[in-house]
Every structure is written in structure tokens, then in C-alpha cells.
Coordinates of C-alpha atoms and ligand atoms in Angstrom, one line a residue:
X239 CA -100.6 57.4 -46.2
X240 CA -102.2 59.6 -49.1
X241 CA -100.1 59.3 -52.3
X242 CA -98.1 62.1 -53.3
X243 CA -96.4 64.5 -56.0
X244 CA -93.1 66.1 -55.4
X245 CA -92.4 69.4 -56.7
X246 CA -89.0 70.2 -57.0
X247 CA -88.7 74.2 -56.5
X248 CA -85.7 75.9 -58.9
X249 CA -87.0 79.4 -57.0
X250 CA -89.7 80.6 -59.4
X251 CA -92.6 82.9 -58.1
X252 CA -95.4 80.4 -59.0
X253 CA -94.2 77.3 -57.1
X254 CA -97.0 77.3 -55.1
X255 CA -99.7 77.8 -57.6
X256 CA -98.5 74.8 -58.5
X257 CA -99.0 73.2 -55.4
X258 CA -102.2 74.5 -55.1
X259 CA -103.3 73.3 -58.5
X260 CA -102.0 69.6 -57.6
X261 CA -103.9 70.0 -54.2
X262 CA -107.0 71.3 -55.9
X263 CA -107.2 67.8 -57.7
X264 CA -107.2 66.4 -54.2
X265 CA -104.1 64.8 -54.7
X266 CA -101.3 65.6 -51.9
X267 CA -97.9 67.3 -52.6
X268 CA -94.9 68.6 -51.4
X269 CA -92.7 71.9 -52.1
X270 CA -89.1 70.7 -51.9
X271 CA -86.2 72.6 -52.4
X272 CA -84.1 71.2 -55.5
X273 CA -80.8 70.2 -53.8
X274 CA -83.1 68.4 -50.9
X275 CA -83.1 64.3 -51.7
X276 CA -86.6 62.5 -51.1
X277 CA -87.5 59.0 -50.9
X278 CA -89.2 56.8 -53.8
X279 CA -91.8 55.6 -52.1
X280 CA -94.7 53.8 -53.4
X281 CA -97.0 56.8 -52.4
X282 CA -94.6 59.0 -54.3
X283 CA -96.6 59.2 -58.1
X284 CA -95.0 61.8 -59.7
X285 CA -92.4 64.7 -59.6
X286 CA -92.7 68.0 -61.0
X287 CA -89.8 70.3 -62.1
X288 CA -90.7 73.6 -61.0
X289 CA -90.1 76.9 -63.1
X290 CA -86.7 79.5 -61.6
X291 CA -85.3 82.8 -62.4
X292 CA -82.6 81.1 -64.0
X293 CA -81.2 80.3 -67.4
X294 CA -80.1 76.8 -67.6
X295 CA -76.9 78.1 -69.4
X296 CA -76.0 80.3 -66.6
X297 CA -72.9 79.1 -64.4
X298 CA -74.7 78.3 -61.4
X299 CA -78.2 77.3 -62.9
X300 CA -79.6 74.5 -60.7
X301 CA -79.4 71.1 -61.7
X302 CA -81.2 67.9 -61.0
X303 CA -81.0 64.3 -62.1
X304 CA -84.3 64.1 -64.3
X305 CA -83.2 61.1 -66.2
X306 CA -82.7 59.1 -62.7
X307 CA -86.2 60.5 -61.4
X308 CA -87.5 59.4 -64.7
X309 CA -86.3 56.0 -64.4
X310 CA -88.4 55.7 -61.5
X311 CA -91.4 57.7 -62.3
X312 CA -93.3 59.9 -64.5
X313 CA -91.9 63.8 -64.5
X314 CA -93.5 67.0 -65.7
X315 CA -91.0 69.9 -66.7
X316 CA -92.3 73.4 -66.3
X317 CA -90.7 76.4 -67.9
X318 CA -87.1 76.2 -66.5
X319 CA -87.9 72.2 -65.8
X320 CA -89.1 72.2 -68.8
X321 CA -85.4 73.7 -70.3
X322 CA -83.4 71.9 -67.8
X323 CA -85.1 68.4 -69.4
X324 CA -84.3 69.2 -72.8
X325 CA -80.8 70.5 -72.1
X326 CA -80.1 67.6 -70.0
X327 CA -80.9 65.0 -72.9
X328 CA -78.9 66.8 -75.2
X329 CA -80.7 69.4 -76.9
X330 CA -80.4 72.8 -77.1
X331 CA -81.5 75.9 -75.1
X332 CA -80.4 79.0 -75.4
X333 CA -81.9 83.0 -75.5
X334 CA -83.2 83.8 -78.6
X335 CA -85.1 86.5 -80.1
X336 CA -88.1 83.9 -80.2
X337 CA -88.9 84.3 -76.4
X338 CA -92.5 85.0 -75.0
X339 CA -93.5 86.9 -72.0
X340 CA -97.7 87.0 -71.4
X341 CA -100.7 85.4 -73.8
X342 CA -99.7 82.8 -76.4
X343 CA -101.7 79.8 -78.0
X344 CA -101.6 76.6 -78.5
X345 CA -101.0 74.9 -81.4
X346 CA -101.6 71.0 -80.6
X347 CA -99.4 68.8 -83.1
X348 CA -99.7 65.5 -81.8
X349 CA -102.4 64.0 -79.2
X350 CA -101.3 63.1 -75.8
X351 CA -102.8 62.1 -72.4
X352 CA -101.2 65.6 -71.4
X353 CA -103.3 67.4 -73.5
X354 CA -106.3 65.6 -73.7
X355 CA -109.3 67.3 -74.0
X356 CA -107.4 70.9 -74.5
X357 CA -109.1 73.0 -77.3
X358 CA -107.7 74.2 -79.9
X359 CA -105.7 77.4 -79.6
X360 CA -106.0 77.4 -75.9
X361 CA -104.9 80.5 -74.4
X362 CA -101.3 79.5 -71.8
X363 CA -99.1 82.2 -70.5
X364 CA -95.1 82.1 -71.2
X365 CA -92.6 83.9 -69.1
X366 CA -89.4 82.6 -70.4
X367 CA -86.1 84.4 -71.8
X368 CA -84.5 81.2 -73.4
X369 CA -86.2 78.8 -76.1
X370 CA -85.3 75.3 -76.6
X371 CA -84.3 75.4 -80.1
X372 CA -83.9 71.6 -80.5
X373 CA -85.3 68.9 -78.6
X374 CA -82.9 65.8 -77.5
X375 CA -83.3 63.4 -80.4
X376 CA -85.7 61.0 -78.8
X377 CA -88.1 63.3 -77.7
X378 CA -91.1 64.7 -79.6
X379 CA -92.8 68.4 -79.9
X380 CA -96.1 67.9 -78.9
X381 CA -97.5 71.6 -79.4
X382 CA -96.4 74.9 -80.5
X383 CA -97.3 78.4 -80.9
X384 CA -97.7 81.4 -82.9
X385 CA -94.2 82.3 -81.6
X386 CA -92.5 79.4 -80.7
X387 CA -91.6 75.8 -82.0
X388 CA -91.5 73.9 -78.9
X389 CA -94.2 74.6 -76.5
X390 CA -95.0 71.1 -75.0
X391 CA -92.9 67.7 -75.8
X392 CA -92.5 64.2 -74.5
X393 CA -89.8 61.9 -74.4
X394 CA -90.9 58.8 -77.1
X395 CA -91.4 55.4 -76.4
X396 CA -91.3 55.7 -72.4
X397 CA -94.4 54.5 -71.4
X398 CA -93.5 53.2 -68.1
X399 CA -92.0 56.5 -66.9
X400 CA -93.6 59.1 -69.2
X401 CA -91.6 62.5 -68.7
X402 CA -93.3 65.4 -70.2
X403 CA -92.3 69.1 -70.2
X404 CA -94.8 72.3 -70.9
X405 CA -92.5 75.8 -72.0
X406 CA -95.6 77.6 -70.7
X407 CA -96.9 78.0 -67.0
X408 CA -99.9 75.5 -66.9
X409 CA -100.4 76.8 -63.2
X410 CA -101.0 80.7 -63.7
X411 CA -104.3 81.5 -63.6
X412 CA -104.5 82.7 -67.9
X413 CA -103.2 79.3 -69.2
X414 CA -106.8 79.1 -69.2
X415 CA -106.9 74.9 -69.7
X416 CA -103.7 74.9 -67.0
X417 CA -105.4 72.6 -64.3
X418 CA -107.0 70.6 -67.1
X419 CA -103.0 69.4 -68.2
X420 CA -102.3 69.4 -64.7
X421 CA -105.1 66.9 -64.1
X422 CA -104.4 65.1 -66.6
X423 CA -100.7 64.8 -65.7
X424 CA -101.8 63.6 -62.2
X425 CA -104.8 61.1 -63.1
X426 CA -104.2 59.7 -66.9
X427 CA -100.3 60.0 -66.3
X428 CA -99.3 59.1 -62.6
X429 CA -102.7 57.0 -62.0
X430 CA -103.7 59.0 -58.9
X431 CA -106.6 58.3 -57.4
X432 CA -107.6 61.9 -56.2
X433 CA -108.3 60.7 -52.4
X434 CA -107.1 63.5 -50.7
X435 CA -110.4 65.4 -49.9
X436 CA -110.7 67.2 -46.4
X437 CA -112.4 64.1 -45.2
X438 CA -109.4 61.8 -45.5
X439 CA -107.1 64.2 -44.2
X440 CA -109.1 64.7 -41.4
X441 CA -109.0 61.2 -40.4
X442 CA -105.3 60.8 -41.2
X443 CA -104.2 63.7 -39.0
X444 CA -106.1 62.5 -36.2
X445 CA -104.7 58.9 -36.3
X446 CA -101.2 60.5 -36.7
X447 CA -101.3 63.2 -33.3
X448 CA -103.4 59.6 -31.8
X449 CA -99.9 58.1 -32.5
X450 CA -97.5 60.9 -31.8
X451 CA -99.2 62.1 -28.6
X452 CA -99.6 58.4 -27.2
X453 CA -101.2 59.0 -23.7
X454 CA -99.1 62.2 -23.8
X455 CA -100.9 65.9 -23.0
X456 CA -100.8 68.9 -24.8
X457 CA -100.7 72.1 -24.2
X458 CA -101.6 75.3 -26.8
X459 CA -102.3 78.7 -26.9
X460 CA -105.2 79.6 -28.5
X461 CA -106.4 83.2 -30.4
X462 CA -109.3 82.8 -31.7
X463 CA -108.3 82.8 -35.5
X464 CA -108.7 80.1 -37.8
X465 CA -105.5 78.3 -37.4
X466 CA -105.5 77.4 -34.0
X467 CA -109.0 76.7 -33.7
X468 CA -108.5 74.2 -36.3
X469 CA -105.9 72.8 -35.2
X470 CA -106.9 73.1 -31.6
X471 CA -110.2 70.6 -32.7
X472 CA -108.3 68.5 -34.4
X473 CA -106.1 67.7 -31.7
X474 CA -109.0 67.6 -29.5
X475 CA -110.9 64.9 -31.7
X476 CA -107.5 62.6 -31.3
X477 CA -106.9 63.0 -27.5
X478 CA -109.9 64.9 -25.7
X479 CA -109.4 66.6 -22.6
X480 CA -105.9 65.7 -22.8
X481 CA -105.5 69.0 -25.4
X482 CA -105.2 71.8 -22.5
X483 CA -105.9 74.8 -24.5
X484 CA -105.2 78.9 -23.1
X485 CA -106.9 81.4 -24.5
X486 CA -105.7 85.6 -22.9
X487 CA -107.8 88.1 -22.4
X488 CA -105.0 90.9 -23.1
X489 CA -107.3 93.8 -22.9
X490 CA -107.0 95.4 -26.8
X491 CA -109.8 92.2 -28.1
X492 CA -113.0 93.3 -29.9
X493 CA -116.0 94.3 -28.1
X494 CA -117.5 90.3 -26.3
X495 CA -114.8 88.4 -28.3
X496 CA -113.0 87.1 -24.8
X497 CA -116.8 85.5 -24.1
X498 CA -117.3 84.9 -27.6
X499 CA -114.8 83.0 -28.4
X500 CA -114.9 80.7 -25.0
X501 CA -118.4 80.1 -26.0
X502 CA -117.4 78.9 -29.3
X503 CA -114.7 76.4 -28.2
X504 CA -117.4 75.3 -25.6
X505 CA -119.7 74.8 -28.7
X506 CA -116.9 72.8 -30.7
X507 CA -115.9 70.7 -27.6
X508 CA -112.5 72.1 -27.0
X509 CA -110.9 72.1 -23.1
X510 CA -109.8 75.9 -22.9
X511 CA -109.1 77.7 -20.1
X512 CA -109.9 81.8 -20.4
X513 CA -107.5 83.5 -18.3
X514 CA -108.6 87.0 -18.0
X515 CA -105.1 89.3 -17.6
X516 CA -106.5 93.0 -19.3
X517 CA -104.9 94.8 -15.9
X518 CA -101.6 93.2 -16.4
X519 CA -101.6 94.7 -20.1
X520 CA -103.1 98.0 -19.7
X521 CA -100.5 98.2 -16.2
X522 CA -97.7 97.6 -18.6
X523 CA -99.0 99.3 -22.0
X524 CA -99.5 102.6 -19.5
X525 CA -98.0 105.6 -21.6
X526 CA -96.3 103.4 -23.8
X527 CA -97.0 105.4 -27.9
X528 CA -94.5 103.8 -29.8
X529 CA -95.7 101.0 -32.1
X530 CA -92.6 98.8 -32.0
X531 CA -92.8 98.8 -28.5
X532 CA -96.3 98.3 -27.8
X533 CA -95.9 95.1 -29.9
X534 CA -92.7 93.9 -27.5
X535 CA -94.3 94.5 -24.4
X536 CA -97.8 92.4 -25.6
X537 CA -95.7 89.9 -27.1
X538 CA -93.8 89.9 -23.7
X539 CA -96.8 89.6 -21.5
X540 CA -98.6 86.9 -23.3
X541 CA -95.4 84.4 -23.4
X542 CA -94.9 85.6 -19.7
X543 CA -98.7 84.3 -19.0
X544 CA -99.1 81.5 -20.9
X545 CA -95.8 79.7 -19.7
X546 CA -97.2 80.3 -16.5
X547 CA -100.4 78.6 -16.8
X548 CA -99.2 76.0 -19.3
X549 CA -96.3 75.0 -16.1
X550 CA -99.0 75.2 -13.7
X551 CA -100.5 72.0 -15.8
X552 CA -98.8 68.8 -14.7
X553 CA -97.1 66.3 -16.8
X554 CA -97.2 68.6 -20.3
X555 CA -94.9 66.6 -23.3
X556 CA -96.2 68.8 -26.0
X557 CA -97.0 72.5 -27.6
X558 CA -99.7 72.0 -29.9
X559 CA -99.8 74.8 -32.9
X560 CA -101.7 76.2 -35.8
X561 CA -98.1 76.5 -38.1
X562 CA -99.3 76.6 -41.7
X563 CA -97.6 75.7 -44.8
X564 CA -96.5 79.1 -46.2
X565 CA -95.0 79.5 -43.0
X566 CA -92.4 76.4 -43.0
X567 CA -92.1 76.3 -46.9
X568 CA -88.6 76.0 -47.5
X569 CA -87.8 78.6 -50.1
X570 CA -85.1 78.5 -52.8
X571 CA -83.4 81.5 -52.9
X572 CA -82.4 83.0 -56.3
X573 CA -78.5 84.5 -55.0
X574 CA -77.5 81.3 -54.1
X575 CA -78.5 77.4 -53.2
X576 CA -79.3 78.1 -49.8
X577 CA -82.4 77.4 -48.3
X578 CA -84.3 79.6 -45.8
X579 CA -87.0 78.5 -43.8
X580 CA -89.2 81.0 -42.2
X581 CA -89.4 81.3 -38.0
X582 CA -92.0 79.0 -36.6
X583 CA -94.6 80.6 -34.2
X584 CA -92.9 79.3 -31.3
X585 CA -94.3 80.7 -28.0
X586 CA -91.0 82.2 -26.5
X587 CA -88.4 79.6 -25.3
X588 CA -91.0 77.3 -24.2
X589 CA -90.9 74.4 -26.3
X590 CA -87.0 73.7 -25.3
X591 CA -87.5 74.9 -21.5
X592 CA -90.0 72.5 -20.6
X593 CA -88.6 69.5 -23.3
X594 CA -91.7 69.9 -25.5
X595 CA -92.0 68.5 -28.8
X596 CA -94.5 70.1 -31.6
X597 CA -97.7 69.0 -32.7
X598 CA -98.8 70.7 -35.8
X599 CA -101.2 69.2 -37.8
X600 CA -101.5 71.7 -40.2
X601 CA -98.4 72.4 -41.8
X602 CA -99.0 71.2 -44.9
X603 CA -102.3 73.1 -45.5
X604 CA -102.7 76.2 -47.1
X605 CA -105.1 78.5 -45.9
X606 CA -107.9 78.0 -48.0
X607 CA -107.5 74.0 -47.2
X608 CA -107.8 75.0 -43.6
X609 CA -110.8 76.3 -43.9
X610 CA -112.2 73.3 -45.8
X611 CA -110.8 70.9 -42.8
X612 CA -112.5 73.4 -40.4
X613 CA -115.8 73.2 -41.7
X614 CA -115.1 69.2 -42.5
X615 CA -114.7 69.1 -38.6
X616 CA -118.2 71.3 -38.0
X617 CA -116.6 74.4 -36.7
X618 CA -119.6 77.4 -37.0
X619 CA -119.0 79.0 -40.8
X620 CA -118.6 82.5 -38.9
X621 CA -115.5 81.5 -36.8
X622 CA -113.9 80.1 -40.0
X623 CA -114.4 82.8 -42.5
X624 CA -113.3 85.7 -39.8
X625 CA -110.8 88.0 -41.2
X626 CA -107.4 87.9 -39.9
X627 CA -106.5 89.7 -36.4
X628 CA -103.6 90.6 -35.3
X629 CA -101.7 89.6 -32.6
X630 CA -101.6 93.2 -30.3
X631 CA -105.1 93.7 -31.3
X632 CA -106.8 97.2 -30.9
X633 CA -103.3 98.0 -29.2
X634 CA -101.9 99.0 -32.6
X635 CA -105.5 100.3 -33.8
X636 CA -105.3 103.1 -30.6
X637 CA -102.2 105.6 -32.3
X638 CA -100.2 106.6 -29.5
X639 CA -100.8 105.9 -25.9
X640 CA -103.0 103.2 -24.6
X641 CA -105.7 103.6 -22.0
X642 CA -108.7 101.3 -21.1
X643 CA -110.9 103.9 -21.7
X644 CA -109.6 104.4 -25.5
X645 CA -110.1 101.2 -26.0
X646 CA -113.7 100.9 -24.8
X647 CA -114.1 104.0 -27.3
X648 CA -112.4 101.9 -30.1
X649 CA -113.8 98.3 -29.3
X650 CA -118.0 100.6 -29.7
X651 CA -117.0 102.0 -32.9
X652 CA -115.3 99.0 -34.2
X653 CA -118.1 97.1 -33.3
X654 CA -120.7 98.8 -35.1
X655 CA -118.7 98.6 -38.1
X656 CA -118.0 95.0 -38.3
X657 CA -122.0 94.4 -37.3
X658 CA -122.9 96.9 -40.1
X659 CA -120.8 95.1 -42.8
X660 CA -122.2 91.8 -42.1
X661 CA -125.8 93.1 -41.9
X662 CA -124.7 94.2 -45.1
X663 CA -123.6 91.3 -46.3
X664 CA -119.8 93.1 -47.3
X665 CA -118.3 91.4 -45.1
X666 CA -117.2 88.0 -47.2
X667 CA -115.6 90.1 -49.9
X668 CA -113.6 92.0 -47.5
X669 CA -110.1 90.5 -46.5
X670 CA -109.7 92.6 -43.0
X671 CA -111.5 95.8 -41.6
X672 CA -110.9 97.5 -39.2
X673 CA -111.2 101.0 -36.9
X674 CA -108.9 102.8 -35.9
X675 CA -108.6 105.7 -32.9
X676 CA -106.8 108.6 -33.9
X677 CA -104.8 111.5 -31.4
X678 CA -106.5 114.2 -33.5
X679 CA -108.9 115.8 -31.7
X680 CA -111.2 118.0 -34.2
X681 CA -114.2 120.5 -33.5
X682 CA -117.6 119.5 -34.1
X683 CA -121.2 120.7 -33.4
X684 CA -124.2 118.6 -31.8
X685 CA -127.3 120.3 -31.3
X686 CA -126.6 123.3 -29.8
X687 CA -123.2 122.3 -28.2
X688 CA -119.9 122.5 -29.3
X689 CA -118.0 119.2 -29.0
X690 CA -114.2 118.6 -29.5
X691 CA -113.4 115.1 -29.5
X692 CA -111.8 111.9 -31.6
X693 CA -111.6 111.6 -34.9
X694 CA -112.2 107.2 -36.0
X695 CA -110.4 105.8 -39.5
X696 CA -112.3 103.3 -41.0
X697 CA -110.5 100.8 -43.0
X698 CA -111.1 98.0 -45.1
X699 CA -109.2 96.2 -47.7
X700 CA -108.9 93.4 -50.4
X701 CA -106.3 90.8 -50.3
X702 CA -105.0 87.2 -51.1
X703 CA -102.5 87.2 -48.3
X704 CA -102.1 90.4 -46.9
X705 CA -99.1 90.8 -48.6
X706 CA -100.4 93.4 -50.7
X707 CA -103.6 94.8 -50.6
X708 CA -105.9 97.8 -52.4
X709 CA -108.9 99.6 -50.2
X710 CA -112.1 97.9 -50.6
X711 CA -114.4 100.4 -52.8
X712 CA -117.5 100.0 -50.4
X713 CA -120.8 101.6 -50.9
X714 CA -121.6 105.8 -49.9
X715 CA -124.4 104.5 -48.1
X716 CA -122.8 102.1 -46.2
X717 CA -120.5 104.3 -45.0
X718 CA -122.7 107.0 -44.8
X719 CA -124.7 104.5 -42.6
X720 CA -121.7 103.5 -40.3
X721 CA -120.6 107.1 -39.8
X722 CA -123.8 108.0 -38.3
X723 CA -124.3 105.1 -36.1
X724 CA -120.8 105.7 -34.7
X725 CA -121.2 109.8 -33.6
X726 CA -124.5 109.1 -32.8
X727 CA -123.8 106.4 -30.3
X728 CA -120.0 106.4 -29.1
X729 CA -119.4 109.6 -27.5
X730 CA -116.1 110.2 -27.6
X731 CA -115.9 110.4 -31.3
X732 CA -117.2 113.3 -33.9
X733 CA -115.5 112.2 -37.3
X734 CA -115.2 109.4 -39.3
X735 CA -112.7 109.0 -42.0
X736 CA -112.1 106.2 -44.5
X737 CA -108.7 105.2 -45.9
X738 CA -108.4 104.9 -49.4
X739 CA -104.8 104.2 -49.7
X740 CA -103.4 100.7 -50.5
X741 CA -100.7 98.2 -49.7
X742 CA -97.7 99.5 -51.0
X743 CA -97.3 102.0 -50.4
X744 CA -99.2 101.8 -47.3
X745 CA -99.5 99.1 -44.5
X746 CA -103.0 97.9 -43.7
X747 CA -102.2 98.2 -40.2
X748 CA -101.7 101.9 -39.3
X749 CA -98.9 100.9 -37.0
Ligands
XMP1712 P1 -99.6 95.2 -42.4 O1 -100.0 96.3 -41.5 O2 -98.1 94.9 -42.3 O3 -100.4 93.9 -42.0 O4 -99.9 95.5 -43.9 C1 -100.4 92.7 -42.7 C2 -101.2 91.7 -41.9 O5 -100.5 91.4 -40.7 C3 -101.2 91.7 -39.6 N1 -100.3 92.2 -38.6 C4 -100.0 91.6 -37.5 N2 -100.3 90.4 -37.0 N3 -98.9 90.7 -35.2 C5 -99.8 89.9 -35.8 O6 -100.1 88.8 -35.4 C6 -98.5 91.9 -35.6 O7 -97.7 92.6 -34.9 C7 -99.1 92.4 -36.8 N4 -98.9 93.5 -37.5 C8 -99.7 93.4 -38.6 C9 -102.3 92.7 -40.1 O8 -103.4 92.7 -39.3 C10 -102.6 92.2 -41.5 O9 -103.4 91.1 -41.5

């Protein structure tokens, strides 16, 4: 087992830039939800109080034993954690007109493994209402700033436990030294040895599904994306042919991708069967225009095939899947001490119907780490950086009505625009692009003739997680370029658009 860190969430927006700080010094951690008890083991190194919209003087501010943790191992306040660790030792915390919000700087009054090697006057970003006024009178201020007196303190003479607390937010990306404290937190504080590289988890995980899985079969539904492909391999390096992987041809793919795809699990090793069902869909899609709809009925389909072929497989014990960690983080909220934990990707009922248990061997990765482990495992660059796809596909890139031959229309013009942004080389800065069929018909002229015919959006956009997103500013002549290519070579369509709007107020999808 890798050692770990604990991060104990009080709700604050940045919990998981912690995390990802703590990961990106190849240690291993764990987002758990304040209230939630978790074991002292001797891989556990360290725990980290996060920051929380809270006040620690308000009724129902979350609490936590930080002198028991201490007692057992070394603890790093942030922010609220940091508040909640001097109020707890008896000093005082409460809103003053001394609070900070943005760019402050470090003033270092006393040297400390915590700080070692931060310069002078480092730039750290506060975002706190109350101030501790007084530390606890065993602790010590270890830096300052312009605005106020406590920005980083220790407790004194605890050096089997240190417990240290920062008022700042060392994991936001302006506390410009940020991971430098957290690194030094993790390796000159806790001791850890920094052994949790792609390489090690991959060898981990694959004795862990070895021992889950036994002599067991599995079953999964692949999509082509990054997730399950990942996962999909590195099921497949623990069990082999035992990994029965299903991958649907639901009509609305990109242009080749069904074949594409196949040929790529065939490169990687992978046992997937291609189950070619685009009649079923377009049967069922047929005049089918609204959005929410067309979603149901694709979702419907594809549980409706793939618990067909996955009972068709004898002796199945479990659903493999490519779950990530934002998806199972459980979040605190900020009304109330309840935790919330977001749906898992379960394929319909199966998983209870046929008794099957979960294999998911990513869900503790973020995305970014998934792509390391994918490229760890050999998995061809292109299939791991492509952007995200959605589930119904072209489906909800055709506005309105489906029909196959809309689609072939679509999957041409789509094509030549993803082709043109990698010959290009835009397509690594882009998060998703995409073309989409509009019902506008609009009059154009070619050659001599008249035409009256489609009119294609062409978006593309920039994004961490899709959550929000701004339109990517890409070159004239590129899309001068792809404009061309497409009404000179996919009849059908006579004007191309690009969308310039961004997420909010728009969607990236435009249904
Ligand atoms: P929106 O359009 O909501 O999209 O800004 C955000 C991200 O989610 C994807 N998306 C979907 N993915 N099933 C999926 O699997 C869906 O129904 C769906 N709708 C949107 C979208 O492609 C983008 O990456």
C-alpha cells in the first residue's frame, strides 16, 4: 500500500487543488468529508485541514478533533483549518477589519521546515473574513503580512507531531511558492517518500483487480474515451481475456471511429467485441427532434444492448468501469453536514440484476493522472489526449430530427474539421470541437446554379472541465481553410458558421 495524506474537507471551493497539489508530489491522498472517521494507519502520514465557507464562530461551524489527530501525526491547517486550530487551542478568532481577500506577502519571522526555501515577500492569496487575533499560548507566528499578524504559525516544542497552520491558500495557483510549503509539509514534515508515480500505481492496481477478480470474469462497456480505455487495459493486464469488453456502434459516432476504435483496442491487447446496432438507433431515433428525448431513447438502447450481450457471456461476477474521482468525491455541503455523493455511471440496473460487483480502478484518479497511467500502460498518445465525446454523439450535434443521411452529412463535415485542426496542430489546445447540422436551410450560389441547402456550426472551446468554457479564438485562415473544404466537398451544406459564445451563458453542446 502507497502511504497516504488525508484531507479533511470543511466544504471550501479549493479542496481539490489541494489534492492535486499533494498528488503532484507523487504522494497519495484522500478527500474525506469532515464528520467521516478514518483509520491511523501506518501508511497514513499526515492530515490536512481543508479551508470552508464557514466562520469558526458561527453556530454550526464544523468541528474536528485536531489535538487528537495531532497526537498521532503531523497536521497542516488551511485557512478555515487554519482558524479552527487556533480557536481550538484557545486563542482567538474573530472578523475583524484586518481581513484579506486576493494578493498578500509574506513576511517570514521565524525559519521553519514549512517554509524552507520560500523567498522573501512571496506572493500567497488570502480569502478569509475572520483573523486569528491571538494564537493559543503555546503556539508561535511563523510569518505575517503587510495586512495581517498571523499568517503562518506552529505549535512549539512538538516535534514528534508537528501541527502547522497557513491563513493563506498555499494551493491556489497565485500563492506563487504554494506547492513548495506543500512539499515541504509532505517530505521534511511527514517523511514521505514521494513513491506514488504512475508506475507504482500501475502495478498496484493490477495486483489489487488480480485479487478482487480471483479467477472471476468481467464484463464492461467500452466508448472509446479515455476512461474506459484505461481502465479497460488495466483490467486487461491483471486478468486477460477474462476482461470481456462491448463496444456499440449506435449510429451518431464520427466518421471510421466504430473501426477505429476496435483497431485500437486490438493494438492495446484488449478482448472487445464491436456490436454493430446503427439500424436499431436510427429505427428508434426516426422523427424523434426533441433533445431530452433523443438522449432517453440512446441511453435506452445502449443499456438495452449491452445487457444483452454482456448475459449472453457465461459465468460474468463483475461490471468493470472507468468511474473517476470527481465523480465519487463525497462533497461537504455548505447548508448542512450532509454528504452527497454524485451517481455512479452504472449501466442501467445491471450491476444488481445479474449480482455484479464493481471494478473500478480508477476512482481515485483525476483526469490528468489518467492520462499519465494511460500512457504509463503504452496506450497511442492520440487515443489519450482525444477531447471528450459525448455519450448520444452526433445525435445531439443533428438539431431536430435524426436521419442516416444527416448524419453521413454531419460525420463529412465534422471530419474535415477535426483533420484540419490537427494538421494544424490546434488541436491540443482545444478542450472539445465540434460540428454541428443546423434545420436552416439558406440560399447559396455555385457556379452557375442556385443551391439551397444546410447551413454547419463550427464550434470549439477552451476548458478545464467542461464546466465552464469560453470559444477558442482560432485563426481566419483556419477557418477560412475549413469552410472551404467543407462546401466544397460535402454537398449538402452551403454555409459555415462559427460560435463565439461561451459557457455561461451558453452550453457547449447545442442541445
Ligand atoms: P454542455 O453542453 O452541458 O456539455 O456544456 C458539457 C460536457 O458534457 C458533454 N455532454 C454530454 N456527455 N452525455 C454525455 O456523455 C450527454 O448527454 C451529454 N451532454 C453534454 C459535452 O460534450 C461536454 O463535454
Amino acid at each position: 500500500m502507497s502511504e497516504k495524506i488525508i484531507i479533511l474537507d470543511f466544504g471550501s471551493q479549493y479542496t481539490q487543488l489541494i489534492a492535486r497539489a499533494v498528488r503532484e508530489a507523487n504522494v497519495f491522498c484522500e478527500i474525506i468529508p469532515y464528520h467521516k472517521p478514518f483509520t491511523f494507519d501506518e501508511n497514513l502520514k499526515g492530515v490536512i485541514l481543508s479551508g470552508s465557507p464557514f466562520s469558526v464562530n458561527d453556530e454550526k461551524a464544523p468541528v474536528v478533533d485536531v489535538k487528537e489527530f495531532n497526537e498521532k501525526l503531523p497536521v497542516l491547517g488551511v485557512c478555515y483549518g487554519a482558524q479552527l486550530t487556533a480557536k481550538i487551542f484557545g486563542g482567538r478568532v474573530e472578523k475583524s477589519n484586518k481581513r484579506e481577500y486576493g494578493r498578500a506577502h509574506l513576511q517570514i519571522e521565524k525559519e521553519d521546515k514549512l517554509l524552507q526555501g520560500v523567498s522573501l515577500h512571496s506572493q500567497v492569496w488570502m480569502s478569509h473574513g475572520d483573523s486569528i487575533l491571538e494564537l493559543p499560548t503555546d503556539f508561535e507566528v511563523l510569518a505575517t503580512t503587510e495586512s495581517i499578524p498571523v499568517a503562518a504559525f506552529r505549535k512549539k516544542d512538538n516535534n514528534d507531531h508537528p501541527l502547522h497552520a497557513l491563513q493563506f491558500h498555499p494551493e491556489v495557483y497565485h500563492s506563487l511558492e504554494g506547492k513548495k510549503i506543500i512539499y515541504n509539509f509532505l517530505v521534511n514534515i511527514c517523511g514521505c517518500k514521494q513513491d506514488w508515480t504512475p508506475s507504482s500505481f500501475v502495478q498496484e492496481t493490477i495486483d489489487n483487480i488480480k485479487q478482487q477478480v480471483g479467477d472471476g470474469q468481467v464484463v464492461m462497456a467500452l466508448s472509446g474515451g479515455v476512461d474506459s480505455t484505461v481502465a479497460a487495459t488495466l483490467i486487461s493486464r491483471a486478468i486477460g481475456d477474462r476482461l470481456h469488453g462491448i463496444f456499440v456502434d449506435n449510429g451518431v459516432l464520427r466518421k471510421n471511429e466504430f473501426q477505429q476504435v476496435l483497431d485500437t483496442y486490438k493494438e492495446i491487447g484488449l478482448n472487445v467485441k464491436g456490436v454493430d446496432k446503427k439500424q436499431l438507433f436510427y429505427d428508434e431515433l426516426k422523427g424523434k427532434a426533441d433533445p431530452e428525448e433523443k438522449r432517453k431513447i440512446i441511453g435506452r438502447l445502449f443499456i438495452d444492448v449491452f445487457q444483452e450481450e454482456a448475459t449472453s457471456l457465461t459465468k460474468i461476477d463483475f461490471l468493470g468501469q472507468g468511474t473517476i474521482y470527481p465523480d465519487v468525491i463525497e462533497s461537504v455541503s455548505v447548508h448542512g453536514p450532509s454528504a452527497t455523493i454524485k451517481s455512479h455511471h452504472n449501466v442501467g440496473g445491471l450491476p444488481e440484476k445479474m449480482h455484479l460487483q464493481l471494478v473500478e480502478p480508477l476512482k481515485y484518479l483525476f483526469k490528468d493522472e489518467v492520462r499519465k497511467v494511460g500512457l504509463e500502460l503504452g496506450i497511442p498518445h492520440d487515443q489519450i489526449y482525444r477531447h471528450p465525446f459525448p455519450g448520444p454523439g452526433l445525435a445531439i450535434r443533428i438539431l431536430g430530427d435524426i436521419t442516416e443521411e444527416k448524419v453521413k452529412l454531419l460525420q463529412e463535415a465534422d471530419d474535415i474539421y477535426v483533420r484540419g485542426l490537427k494538421e494544424y496542430k490546434l488541436y491540443p489546445s482545444i478542450w472539445q470541437a465540434g460540428a454541428i447540422l443546423l434545420p436552416v436551410k439558406s440560399v447559396g450560389v455555385m457556379g452557375d446554379e442556385r443551391t439551397y441547402e444546410y447551413t454547419l456550426a463550427l464550434r470549439a472551446v477552451t476548458s478545464v472541465d467542461g464546466m465552464t468554457a469560453d470559444w477558442a479564438h482560432l485563426p481566419y485562415e483556419f477557418l477560412a481553410h475549413i469552410s472551404n473544404e467543407i462546401i466544397n466537398n460535402v454537398r449538402g451544406i452551403n454555409r459555415v458558421v462559427y460560435d463565439i459564445s461561451s459557457k455561461p451563458p451558453a452550453t457547449i453542446e447545442w442541445e
